[in-house]
Short mmCIF file of C-alpha atoms in Angstrom, two decimals:
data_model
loop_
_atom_site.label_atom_id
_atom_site.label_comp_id
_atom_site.label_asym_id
_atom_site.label_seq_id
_atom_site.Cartn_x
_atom_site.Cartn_y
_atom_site.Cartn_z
CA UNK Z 1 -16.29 -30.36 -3.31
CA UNK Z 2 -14.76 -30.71 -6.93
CA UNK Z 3 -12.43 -28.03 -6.76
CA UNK Z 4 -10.95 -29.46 -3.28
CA UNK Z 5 -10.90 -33.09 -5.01
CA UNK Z 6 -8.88 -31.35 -7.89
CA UNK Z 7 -6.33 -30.31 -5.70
CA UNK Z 8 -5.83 -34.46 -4.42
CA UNK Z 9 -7.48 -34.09 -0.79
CA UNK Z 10 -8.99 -36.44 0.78
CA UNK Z 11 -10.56 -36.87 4.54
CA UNK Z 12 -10.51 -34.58 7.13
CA UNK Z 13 -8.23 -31.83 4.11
CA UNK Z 14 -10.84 -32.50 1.90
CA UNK Z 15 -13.16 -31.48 4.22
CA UNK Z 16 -11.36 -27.71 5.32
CA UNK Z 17 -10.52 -27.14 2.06
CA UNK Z 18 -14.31 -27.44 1.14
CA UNK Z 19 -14.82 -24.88 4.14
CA UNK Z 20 -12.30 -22.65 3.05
CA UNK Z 21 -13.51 -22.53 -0.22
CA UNK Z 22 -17.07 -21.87 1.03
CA UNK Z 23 -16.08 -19.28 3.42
CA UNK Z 24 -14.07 -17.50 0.42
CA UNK Z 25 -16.51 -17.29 -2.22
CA UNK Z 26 -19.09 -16.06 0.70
CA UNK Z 27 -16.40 -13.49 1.16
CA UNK Z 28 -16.05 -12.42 -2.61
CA UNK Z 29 -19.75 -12.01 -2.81
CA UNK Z 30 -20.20 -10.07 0.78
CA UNK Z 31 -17.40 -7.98 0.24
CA UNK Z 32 -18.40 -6.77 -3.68
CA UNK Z 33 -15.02 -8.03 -4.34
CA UNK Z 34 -13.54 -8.34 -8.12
CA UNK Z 35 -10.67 -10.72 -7.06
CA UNK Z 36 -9.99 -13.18 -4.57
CA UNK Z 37 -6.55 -15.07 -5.22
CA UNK Z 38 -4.73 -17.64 -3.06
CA UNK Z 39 -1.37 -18.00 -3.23
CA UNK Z 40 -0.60 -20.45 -1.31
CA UNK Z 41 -2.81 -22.71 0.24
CA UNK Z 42 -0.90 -24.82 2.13
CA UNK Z 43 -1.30 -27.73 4.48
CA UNK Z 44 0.78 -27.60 7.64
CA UNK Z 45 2.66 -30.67 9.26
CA UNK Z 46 -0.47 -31.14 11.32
CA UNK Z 47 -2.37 -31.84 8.23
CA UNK Z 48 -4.66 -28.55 8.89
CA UNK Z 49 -5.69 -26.50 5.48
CA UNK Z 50 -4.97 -22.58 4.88
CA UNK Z 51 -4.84 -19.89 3.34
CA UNK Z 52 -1.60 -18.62 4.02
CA UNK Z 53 -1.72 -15.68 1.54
CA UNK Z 54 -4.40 -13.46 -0.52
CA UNK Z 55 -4.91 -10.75 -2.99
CA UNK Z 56 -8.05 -9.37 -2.93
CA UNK Z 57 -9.37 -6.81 -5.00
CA UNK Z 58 -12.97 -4.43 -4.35
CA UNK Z 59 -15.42 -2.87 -6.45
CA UNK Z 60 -14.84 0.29 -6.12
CA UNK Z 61 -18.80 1.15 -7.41
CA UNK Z 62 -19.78 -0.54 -4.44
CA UNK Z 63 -17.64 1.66 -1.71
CA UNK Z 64 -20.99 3.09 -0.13
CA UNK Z 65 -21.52 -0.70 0.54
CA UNK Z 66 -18.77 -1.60 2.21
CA UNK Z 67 -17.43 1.79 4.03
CA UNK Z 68 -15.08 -0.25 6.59
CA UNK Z 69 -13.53 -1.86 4.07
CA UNK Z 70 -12.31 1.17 1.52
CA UNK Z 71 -11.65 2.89 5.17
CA UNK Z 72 -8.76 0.81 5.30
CA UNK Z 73 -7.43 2.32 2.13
CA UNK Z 74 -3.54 3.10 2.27
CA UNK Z 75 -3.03 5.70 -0.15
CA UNK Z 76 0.57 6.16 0.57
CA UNK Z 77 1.26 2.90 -0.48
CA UNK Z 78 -0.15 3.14 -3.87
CA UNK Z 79 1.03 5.35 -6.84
CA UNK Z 80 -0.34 8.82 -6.86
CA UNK Z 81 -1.15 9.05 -10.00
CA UNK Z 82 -3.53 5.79 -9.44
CA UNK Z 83 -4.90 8.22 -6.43
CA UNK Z 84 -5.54 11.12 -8.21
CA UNK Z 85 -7.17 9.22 -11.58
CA UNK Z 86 -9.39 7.35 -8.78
CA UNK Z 87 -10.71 11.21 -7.30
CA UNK Z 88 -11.62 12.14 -10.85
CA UNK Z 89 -13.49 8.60 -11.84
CA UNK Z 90 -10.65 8.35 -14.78
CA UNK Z 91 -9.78 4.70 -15.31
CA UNK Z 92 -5.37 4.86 -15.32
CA UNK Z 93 -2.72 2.34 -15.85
CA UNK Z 94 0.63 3.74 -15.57
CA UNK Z 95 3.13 1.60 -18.54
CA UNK Z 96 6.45 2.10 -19.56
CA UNK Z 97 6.55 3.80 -22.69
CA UNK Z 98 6.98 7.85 -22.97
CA UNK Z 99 3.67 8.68 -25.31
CA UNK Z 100 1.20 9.41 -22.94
CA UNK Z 101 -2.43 9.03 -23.94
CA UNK Z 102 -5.45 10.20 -23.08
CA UNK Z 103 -8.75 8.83 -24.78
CA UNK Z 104 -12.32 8.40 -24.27
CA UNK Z 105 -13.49 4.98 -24.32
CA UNK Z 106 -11.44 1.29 -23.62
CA UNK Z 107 -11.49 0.07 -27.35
CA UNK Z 108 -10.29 3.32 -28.67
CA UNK Z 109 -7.85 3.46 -26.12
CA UNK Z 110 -6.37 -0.12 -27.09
CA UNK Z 111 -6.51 0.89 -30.31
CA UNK Z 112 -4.79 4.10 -29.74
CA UNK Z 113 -2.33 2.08 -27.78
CA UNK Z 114 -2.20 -0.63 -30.80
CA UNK Z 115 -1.08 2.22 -33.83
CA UNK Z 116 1.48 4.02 -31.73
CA UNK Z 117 3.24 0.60 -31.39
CA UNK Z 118 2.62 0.04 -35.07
CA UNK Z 119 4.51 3.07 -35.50
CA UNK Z 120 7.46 2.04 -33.57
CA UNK Z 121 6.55 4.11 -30.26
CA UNK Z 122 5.43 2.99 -26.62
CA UNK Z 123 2.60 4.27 -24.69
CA UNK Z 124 3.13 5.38 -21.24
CA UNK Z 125 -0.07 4.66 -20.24
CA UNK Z 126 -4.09 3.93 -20.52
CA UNK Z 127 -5.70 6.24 -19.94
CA UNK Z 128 -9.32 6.72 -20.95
CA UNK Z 129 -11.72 10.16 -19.89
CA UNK Z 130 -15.08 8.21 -20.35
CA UNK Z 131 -17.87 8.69 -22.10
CA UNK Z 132 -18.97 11.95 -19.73
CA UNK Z 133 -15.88 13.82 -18.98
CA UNK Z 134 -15.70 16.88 -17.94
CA UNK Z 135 -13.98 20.31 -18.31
CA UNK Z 136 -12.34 19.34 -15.09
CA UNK Z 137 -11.98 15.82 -15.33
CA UNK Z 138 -9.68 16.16 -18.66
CA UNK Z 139 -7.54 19.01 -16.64
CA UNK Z 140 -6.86 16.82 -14.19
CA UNK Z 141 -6.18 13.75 -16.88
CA UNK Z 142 -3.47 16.31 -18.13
CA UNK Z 143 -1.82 16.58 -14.72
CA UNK Z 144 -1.37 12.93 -14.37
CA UNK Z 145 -0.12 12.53 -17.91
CA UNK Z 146 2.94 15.38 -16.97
CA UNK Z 147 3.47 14.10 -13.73
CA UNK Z 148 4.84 11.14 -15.62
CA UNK Z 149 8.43 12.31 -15.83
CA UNK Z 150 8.89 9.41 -19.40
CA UNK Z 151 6.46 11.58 -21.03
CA UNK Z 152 7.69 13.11 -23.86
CA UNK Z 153 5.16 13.59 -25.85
CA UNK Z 154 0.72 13.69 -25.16
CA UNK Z 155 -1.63 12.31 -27.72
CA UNK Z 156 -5.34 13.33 -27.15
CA UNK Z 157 -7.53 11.14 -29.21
CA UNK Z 158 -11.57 11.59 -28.88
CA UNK Z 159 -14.36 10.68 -30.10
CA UNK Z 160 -17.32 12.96 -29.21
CA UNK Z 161 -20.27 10.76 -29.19
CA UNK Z 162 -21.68 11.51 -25.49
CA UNK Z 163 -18.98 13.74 -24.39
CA UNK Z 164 -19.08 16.71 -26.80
CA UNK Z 165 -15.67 17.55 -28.73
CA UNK Z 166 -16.02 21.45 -27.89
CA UNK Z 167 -15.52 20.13 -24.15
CA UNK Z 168 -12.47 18.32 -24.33
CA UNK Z 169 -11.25 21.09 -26.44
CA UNK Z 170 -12.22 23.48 -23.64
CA UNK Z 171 -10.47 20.77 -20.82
CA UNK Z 172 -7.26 20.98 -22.99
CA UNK Z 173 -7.07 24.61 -23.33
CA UNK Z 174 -7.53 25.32 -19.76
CA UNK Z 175 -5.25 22.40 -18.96
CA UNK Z 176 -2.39 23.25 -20.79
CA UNK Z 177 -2.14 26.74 -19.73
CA UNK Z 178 -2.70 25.75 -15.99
CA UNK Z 179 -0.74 22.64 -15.93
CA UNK Z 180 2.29 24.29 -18.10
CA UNK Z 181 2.20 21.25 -20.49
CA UNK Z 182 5.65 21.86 -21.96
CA UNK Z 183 5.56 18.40 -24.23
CA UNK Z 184 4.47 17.90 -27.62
CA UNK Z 185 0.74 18.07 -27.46
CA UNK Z 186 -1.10 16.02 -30.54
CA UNK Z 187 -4.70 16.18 -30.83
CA UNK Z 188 -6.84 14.23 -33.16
CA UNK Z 189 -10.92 14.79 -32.39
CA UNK Z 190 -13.42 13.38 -34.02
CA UNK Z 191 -17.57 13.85 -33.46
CA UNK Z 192 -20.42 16.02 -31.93
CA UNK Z 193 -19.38 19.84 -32.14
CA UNK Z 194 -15.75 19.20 -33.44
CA UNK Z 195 -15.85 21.70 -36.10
CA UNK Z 196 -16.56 24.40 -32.73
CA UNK Z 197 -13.57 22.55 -31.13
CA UNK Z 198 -11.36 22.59 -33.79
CA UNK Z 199 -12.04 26.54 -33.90
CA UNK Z 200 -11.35 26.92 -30.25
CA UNK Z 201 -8.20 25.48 -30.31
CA UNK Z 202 -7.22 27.29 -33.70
CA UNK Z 203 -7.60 30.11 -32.12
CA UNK Z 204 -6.27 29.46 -28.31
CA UNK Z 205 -2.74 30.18 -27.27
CA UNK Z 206 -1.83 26.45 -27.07
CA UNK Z 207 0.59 24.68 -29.34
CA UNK Z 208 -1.07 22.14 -30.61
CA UNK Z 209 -0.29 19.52 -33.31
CA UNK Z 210 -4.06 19.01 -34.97
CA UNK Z 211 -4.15 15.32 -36.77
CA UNK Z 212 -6.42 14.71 -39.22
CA UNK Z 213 -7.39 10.93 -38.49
CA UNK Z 214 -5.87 8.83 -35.48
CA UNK Z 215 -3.05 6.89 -37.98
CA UNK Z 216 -2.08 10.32 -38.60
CA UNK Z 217 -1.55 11.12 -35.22
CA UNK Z 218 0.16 8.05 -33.85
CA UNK Z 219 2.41 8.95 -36.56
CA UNK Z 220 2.97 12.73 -35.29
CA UNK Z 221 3.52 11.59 -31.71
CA UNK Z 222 6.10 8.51 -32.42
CA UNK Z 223 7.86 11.35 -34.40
CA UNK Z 224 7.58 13.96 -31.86
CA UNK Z 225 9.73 11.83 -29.69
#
């Protein structure tokens, strides 16, 4: 009733508006939503209350839930680099910058994000690996990082706390001589095993710039550009 006051109804509007606000937060709980946004509710020349337009966003954790619902999934209609990050439980967001990053964890990722700016470059993206990637799950980070045709240069930047260093080291190696990864590749890794991956990649086939702290290699990839 307070929000619908808010908005200066009164009588029979404030009275739909209460419904439709009822009937929309039912909705976001039902639904395992993660947004529900109106824009606009309008009232028509008969005086009736609607919602004439919505954005609505799902939990995506909760797609065994609601199977009709993430049925209705367009993937055409969505970038395919949001598709394939979604397959591989890697959380993406595509930017416009041409550093492309790939990271384990959201704060280190920001971070990441924060230095190469600092630096005077622009990330192309967010993209962070998780705290339990895989051999596979990095491989398939790398395609979506060269599918980005602004990329011009790839900054890996782990921490091994859960996911073990010699992994993503593994994941890169694989990746870059399946995927072809043709950019400059900078690779700062930090954590559990990293003395094994620092070996493997030392003495892989793969040109790789090895940074000694993450300053250091915000610095290499803003001048690899």
């Amino acid at each position: 009733m307070a929000v619908a006051e808010r908005l200066g109804l009164t009588g029979k509007q404030l009275f739909d508006a209460c419904h439709q606000i009822e009937r929309l937060y039912n909705l976001f709980i039902s639904c395992d939503a993660t947004q529900v946004e109106i824009n606009p509710m309008v009232i028509t020349e008969e005086g009736l209350v609607y919602c004439v337009d919505a954005k609505i966003n799902f939990d995506e954790n909760a797609s065994f839930r609601q199977e009709e619902i993430f049925q209705m999934r367009d993937e055409s209609m969505e970038d395919a680099r949001d598709v394939a990050a979604s397959r591989y439980n890697l959380n993406y967001i595509g930017l416009d910058g041409d550093i492309g990053c790939m990271v384990n964890g959201a704060g280190l990722a920001m971070a990441t994000m924060d230095l190469i700016q600092l630096h005077g470059g622009n990330p192309a993206n967010f993209l962070d690996v998780g705290g339990g990637a895989s051999e596979k799950q990095v491989e398939e980070a790398f395609k979506i990082l060269s599918s980005d045709m602004n990329v011009k240069a790839i900054l890996v930047n782990i921490f091994g706390g859960i996911v073990k260093c010699d992994t993503i080291a593994a994941g890169i190696i694989n990746a870059a001589n399946n995927v072809k990864v043709d950019t400059p590749l900078i690779v700062r890794l930090e954590g559990t095993n990293v003395d094994k991956a620092r070996k493997m990649i030392e003495q892989s086939n793969v040109q790789i710039l090895a940074a000694a702290d993450l300053d250091d290699a915000a610095k290499m990839a803003v001048a690899a550009i």
